[in-house]
CSV table of C-alpha atoms in Angstrom, one decimal:
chain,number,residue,atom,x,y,z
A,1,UNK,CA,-3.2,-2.8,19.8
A,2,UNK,CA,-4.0,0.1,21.9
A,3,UNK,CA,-8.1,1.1,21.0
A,4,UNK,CA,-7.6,4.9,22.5
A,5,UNK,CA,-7.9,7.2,20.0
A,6,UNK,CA,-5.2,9.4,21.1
A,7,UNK,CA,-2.6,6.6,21.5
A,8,UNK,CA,-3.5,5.2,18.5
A,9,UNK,CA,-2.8,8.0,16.6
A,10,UNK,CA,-6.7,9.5,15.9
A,11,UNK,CA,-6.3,12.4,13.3
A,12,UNK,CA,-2.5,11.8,12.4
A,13,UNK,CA,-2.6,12.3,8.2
A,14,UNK,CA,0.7,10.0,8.0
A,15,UNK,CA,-0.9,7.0,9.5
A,16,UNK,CA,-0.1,3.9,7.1
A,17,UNK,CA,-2.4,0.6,6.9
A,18,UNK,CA,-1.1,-2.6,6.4
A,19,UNK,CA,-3.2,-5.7,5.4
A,20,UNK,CA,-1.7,-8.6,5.4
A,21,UNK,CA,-2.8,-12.0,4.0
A,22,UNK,CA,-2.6,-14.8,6.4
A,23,UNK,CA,-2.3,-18.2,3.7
A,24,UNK,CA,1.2,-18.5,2.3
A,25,UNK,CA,2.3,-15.2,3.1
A,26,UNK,CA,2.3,-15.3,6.7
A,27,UNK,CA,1.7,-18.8,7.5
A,28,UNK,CA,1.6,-21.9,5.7
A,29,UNK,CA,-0.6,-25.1,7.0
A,30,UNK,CA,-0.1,-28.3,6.0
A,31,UNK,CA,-1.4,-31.7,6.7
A,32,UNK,CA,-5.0,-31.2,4.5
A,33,UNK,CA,-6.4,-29.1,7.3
A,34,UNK,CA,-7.9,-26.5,5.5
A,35,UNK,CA,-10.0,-29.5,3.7
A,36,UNK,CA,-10.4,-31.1,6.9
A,37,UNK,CA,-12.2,-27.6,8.1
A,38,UNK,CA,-14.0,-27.7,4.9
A,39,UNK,CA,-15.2,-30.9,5.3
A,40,UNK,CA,-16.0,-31.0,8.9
A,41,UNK,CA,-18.2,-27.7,8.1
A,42,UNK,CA,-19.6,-29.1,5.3
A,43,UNK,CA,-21.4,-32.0,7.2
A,44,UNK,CA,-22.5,-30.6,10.4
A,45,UNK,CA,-24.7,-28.2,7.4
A,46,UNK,CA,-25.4,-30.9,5.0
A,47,UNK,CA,-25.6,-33.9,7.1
A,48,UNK,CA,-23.2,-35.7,4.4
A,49,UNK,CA,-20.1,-35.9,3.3
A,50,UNK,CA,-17.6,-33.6,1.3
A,51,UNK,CA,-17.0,-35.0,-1.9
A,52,UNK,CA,-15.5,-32.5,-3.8
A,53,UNK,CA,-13.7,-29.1,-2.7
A,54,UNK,CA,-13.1,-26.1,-4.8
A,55,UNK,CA,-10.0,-24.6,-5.7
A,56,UNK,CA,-8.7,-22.2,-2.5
A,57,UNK,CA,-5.8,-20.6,-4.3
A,58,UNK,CA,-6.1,-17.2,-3.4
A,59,UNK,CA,-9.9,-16.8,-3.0
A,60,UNK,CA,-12.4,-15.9,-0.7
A,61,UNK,CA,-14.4,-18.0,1.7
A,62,UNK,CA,-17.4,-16.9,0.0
A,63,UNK,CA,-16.5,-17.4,-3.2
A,64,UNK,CA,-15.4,-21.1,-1.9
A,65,UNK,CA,-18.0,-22.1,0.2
A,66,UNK,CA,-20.9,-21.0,-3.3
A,67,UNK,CA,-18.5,-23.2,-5.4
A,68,UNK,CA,-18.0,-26.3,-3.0
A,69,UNK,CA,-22.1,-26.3,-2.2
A,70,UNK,CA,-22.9,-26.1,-5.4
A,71,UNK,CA,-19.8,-29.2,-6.4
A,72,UNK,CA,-21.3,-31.2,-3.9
A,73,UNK,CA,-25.3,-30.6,-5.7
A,74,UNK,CA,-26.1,-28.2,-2.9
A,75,UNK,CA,-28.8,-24.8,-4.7
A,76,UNK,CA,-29.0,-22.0,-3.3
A,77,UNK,CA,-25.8,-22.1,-1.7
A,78,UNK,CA,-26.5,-18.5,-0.3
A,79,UNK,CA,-29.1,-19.5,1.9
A,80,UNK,CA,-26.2,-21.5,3.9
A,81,UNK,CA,-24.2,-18.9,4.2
A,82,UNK,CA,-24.5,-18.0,7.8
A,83,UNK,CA,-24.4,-21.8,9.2
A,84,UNK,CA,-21.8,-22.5,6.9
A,85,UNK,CA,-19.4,-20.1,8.1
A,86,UNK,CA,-20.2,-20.6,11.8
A,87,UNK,CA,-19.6,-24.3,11.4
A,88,UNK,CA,-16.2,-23.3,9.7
A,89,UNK,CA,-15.3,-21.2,12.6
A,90,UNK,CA,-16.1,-24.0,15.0
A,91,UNK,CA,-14.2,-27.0,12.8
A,92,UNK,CA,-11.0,-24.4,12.7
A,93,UNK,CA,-10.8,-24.1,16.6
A,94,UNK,CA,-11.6,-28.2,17.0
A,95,UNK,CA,-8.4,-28.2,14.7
A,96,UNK,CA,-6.4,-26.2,16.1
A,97,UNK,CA,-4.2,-29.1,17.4
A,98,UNK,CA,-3.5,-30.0,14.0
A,99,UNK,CA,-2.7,-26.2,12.8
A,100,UNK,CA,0.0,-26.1,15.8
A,101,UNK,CA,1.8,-29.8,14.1
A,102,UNK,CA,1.0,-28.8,10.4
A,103,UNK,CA,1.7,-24.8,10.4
A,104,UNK,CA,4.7,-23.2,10.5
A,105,UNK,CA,5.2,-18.8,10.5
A,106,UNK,CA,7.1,-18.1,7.6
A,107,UNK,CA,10.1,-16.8,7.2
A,108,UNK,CA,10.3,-12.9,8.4
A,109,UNK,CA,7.0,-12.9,9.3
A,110,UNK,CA,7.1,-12.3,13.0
A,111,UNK,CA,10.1,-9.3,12.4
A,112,UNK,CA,7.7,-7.7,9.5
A,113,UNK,CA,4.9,-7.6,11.6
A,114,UNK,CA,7.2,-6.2,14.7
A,115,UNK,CA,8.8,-3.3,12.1
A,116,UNK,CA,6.0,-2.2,11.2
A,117,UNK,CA,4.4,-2.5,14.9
A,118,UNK,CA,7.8,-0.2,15.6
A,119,UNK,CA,6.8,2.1,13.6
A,120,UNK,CA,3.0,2.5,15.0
A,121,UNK,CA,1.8,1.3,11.4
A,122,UNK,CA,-1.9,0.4,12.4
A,123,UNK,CA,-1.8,-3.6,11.1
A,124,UNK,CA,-4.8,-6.0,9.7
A,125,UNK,CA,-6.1,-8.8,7.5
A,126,UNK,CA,-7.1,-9.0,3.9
A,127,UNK,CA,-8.0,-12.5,3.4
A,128,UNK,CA,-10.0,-15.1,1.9
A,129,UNK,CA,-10.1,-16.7,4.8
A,130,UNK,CA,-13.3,-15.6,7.5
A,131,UNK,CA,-12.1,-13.8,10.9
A,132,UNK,CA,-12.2,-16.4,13.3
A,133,UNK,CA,-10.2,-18.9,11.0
A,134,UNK,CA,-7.9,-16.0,10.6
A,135,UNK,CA,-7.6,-15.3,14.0
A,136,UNK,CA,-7.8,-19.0,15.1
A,137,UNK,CA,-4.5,-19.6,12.7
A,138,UNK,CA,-2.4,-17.1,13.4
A,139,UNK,CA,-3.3,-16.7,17.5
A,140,UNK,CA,-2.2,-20.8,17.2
A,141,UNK,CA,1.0,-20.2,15.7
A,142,UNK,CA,1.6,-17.1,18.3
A,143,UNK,CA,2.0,-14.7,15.7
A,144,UNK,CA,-0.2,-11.3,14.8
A,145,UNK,CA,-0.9,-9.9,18.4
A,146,UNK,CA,0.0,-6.4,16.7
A,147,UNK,CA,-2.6,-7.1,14.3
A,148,UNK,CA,-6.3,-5.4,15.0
A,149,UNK,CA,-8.6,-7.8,13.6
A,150,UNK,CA,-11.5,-5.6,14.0
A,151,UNK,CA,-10.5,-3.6,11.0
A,152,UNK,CA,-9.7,-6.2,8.5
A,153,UNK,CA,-11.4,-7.5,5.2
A,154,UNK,CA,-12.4,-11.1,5.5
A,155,UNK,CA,-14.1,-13.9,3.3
A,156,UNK,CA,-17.2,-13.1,3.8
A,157,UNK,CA,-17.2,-9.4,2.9
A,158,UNK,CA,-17.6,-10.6,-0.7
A,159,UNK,CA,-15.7,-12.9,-3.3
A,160,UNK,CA,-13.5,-9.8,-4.9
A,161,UNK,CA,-10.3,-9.3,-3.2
A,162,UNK,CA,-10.6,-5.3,-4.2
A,163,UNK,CA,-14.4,-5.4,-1.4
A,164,UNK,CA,-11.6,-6.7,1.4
A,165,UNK,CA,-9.2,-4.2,1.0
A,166,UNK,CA,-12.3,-1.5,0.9
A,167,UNK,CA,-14.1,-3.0,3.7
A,168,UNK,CA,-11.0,-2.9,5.8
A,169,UNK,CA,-9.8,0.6,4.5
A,170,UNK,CA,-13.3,1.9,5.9
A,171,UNK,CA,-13.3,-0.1,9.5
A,172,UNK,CA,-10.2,1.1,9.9
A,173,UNK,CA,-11.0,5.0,9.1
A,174,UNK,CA,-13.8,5.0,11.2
A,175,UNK,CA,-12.0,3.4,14.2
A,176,UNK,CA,-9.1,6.0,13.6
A,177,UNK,CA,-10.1,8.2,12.5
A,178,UNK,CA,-7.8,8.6,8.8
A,179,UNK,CA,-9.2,7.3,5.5
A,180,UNK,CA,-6.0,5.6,4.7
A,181,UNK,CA,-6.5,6.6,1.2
A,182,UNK,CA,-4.7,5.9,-1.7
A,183,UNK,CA,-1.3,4.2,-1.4
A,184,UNK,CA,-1.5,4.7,2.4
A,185,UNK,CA,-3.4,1.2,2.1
A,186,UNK,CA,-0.7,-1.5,1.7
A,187,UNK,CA,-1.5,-4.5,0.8
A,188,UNK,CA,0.8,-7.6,1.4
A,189,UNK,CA,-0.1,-10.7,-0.4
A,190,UNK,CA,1.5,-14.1,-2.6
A,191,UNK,CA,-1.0,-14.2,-5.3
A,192,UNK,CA,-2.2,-12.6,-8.3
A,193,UNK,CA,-5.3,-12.0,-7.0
A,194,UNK,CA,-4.1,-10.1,-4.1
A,195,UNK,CA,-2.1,-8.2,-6.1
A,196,UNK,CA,-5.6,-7.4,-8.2
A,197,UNK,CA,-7.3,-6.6,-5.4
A,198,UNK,CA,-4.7,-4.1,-4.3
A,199,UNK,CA,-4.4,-2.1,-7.2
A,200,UNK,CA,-8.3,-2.2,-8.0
A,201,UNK,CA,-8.5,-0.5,-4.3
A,202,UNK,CA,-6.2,1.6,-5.3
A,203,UNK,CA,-3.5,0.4,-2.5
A,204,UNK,CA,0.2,-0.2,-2.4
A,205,UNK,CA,0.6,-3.7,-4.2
A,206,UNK,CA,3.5,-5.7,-2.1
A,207,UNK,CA,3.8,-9.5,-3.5
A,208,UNK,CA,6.2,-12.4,-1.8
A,209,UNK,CA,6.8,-15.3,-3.7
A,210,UNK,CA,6.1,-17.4,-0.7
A,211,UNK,CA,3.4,-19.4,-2.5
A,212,UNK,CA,2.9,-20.9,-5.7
A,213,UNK,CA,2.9,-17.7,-7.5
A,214,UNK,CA,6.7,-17.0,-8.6
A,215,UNK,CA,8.2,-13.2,-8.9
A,216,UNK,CA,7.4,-12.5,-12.3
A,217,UNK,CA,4.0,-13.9,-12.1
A,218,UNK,CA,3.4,-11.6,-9.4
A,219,UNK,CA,5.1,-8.5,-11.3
A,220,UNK,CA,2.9,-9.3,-14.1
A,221,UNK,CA,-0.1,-8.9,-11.9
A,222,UNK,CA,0.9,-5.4,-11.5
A,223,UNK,CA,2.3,-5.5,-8.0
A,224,UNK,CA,4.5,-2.4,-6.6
A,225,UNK,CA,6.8,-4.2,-4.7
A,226,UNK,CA,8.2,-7.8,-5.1
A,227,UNK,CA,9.7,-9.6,-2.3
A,228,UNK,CA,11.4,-12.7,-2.4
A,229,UNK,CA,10.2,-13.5,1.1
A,230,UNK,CA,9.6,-11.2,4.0
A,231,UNK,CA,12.6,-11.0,5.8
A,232,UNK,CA,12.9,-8.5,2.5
A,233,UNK,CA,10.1,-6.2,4.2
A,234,UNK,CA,11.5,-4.1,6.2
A,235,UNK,CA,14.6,-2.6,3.7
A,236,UNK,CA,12.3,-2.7,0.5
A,237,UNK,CA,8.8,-1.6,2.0
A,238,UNK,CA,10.6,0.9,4.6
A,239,UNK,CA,10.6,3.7,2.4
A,240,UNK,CA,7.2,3.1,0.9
A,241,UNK,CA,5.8,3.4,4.7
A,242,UNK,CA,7.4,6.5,5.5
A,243,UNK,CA,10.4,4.6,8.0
């Protein structure tokens, strides 16, 4: 994605903002790799084993690596922070072979991202998951070259979906100069919580069953827009984006 301001846009008040989660709603990796990361992480900090691994579903890196220290009789997990999330960024790229066998782009993905690329929507992350594992995931499985990760909402902006979607509302204002406000942030995620986070942001809630959560879990949650998987994007979210 072009960074020159006037290419980019600088100034326009249509601009949209897109965040997209990577886990189950672009991607989906098999083959225990993300406890494989976990675990790999968790003993180059500790020097011993991962015994027990918190629930993922839909959360933050923070607020999984606080509750897997403290599982495995780690206090303070805080104090870790910092090593524990450069020795998860290191483990992802040593298994990045086993992301290419076990993770597969779902379907629509790639011709979401390239309608909304089309239309010069700028395009980033909201999700649990820290930037290099985001990036080291979806640059594996050759899809997201549209998206600019420099303006996205990661893991370890905090343990509330709602801070990611802030976070990467104001990178993205300040680097283009548009506060994407209000509905002009949309958010596209498979669980509950993204769907929280959304509306507590005040975004545009888009939802695809692509996980575990099904469609009317996800309407209960409050979201906008429910997809049944994203080759739905482009007709259902067109008008919502100004297409």
């Amino acid at each position: 994605m072009s960074t020159d301001n006037t290419a980019s846009g600088q100034g326009r008040s249509d601009r949209h903002l897109v965040l997209w989660d990577v886990d189950h709603t672009l991607v989906r990796i098999g083959g225990g790799v993300s406890r494989a990361i976990y675990a790999q992480a968790f003993e180059s900090v500790t020097g011993r084993p991962l015994n027990a691994l918190a629930d993922m579903s839909g959360r933050t890196e923070r607020a999984i690596t606080v509750d897997t220290l403290r599982l495995n009789g780690i206090d303070e997990p805080e104090v870790r922070f910092a090593a524990f999330y450069s020795a998860l960024a290191t483990a992802a790229e040593q298994q990045a072979d086993r992301i290419r066998e076990f993770g597969i782009v779902l379907p629509g993905a790639r011709e979401a991202l390239d309608s909304c690329a089309a239309h010069n929507i700028v395009q980033s992350a909201a999700t649990g998951n820290i930037r290099p594992i985001a990036m080291t995931k979806l640059t594996t499985l050759a899809v997201g070259a549209d998206l600019d990760f420099s303006v996205g909402g990661y893991g370890d902006d905090g343990s509330d979906r709602a801070d990611l979607v802030r976070q990467a509302r104001k990178r993205a204002a300040e680097k283009y100069g548009h506060d994407f406000a209000g509905t002009r942030t949309v958010v596209v995620g498979d669980t509950p919580h993204d769907v929280r986070g959304a509306r507590d942001a005040d975004a545009l809630a888009v939802a695809v069953a692509s996980g575990n959560s099904t469609a009317e879990e996800l309407r209960q949650a409050g979201a906008d827009i429910v997809l049944t998987s994203l080759r739905d994007f482009p007709v259902h979210c067109g008008e919502a984006l100004g297409w």
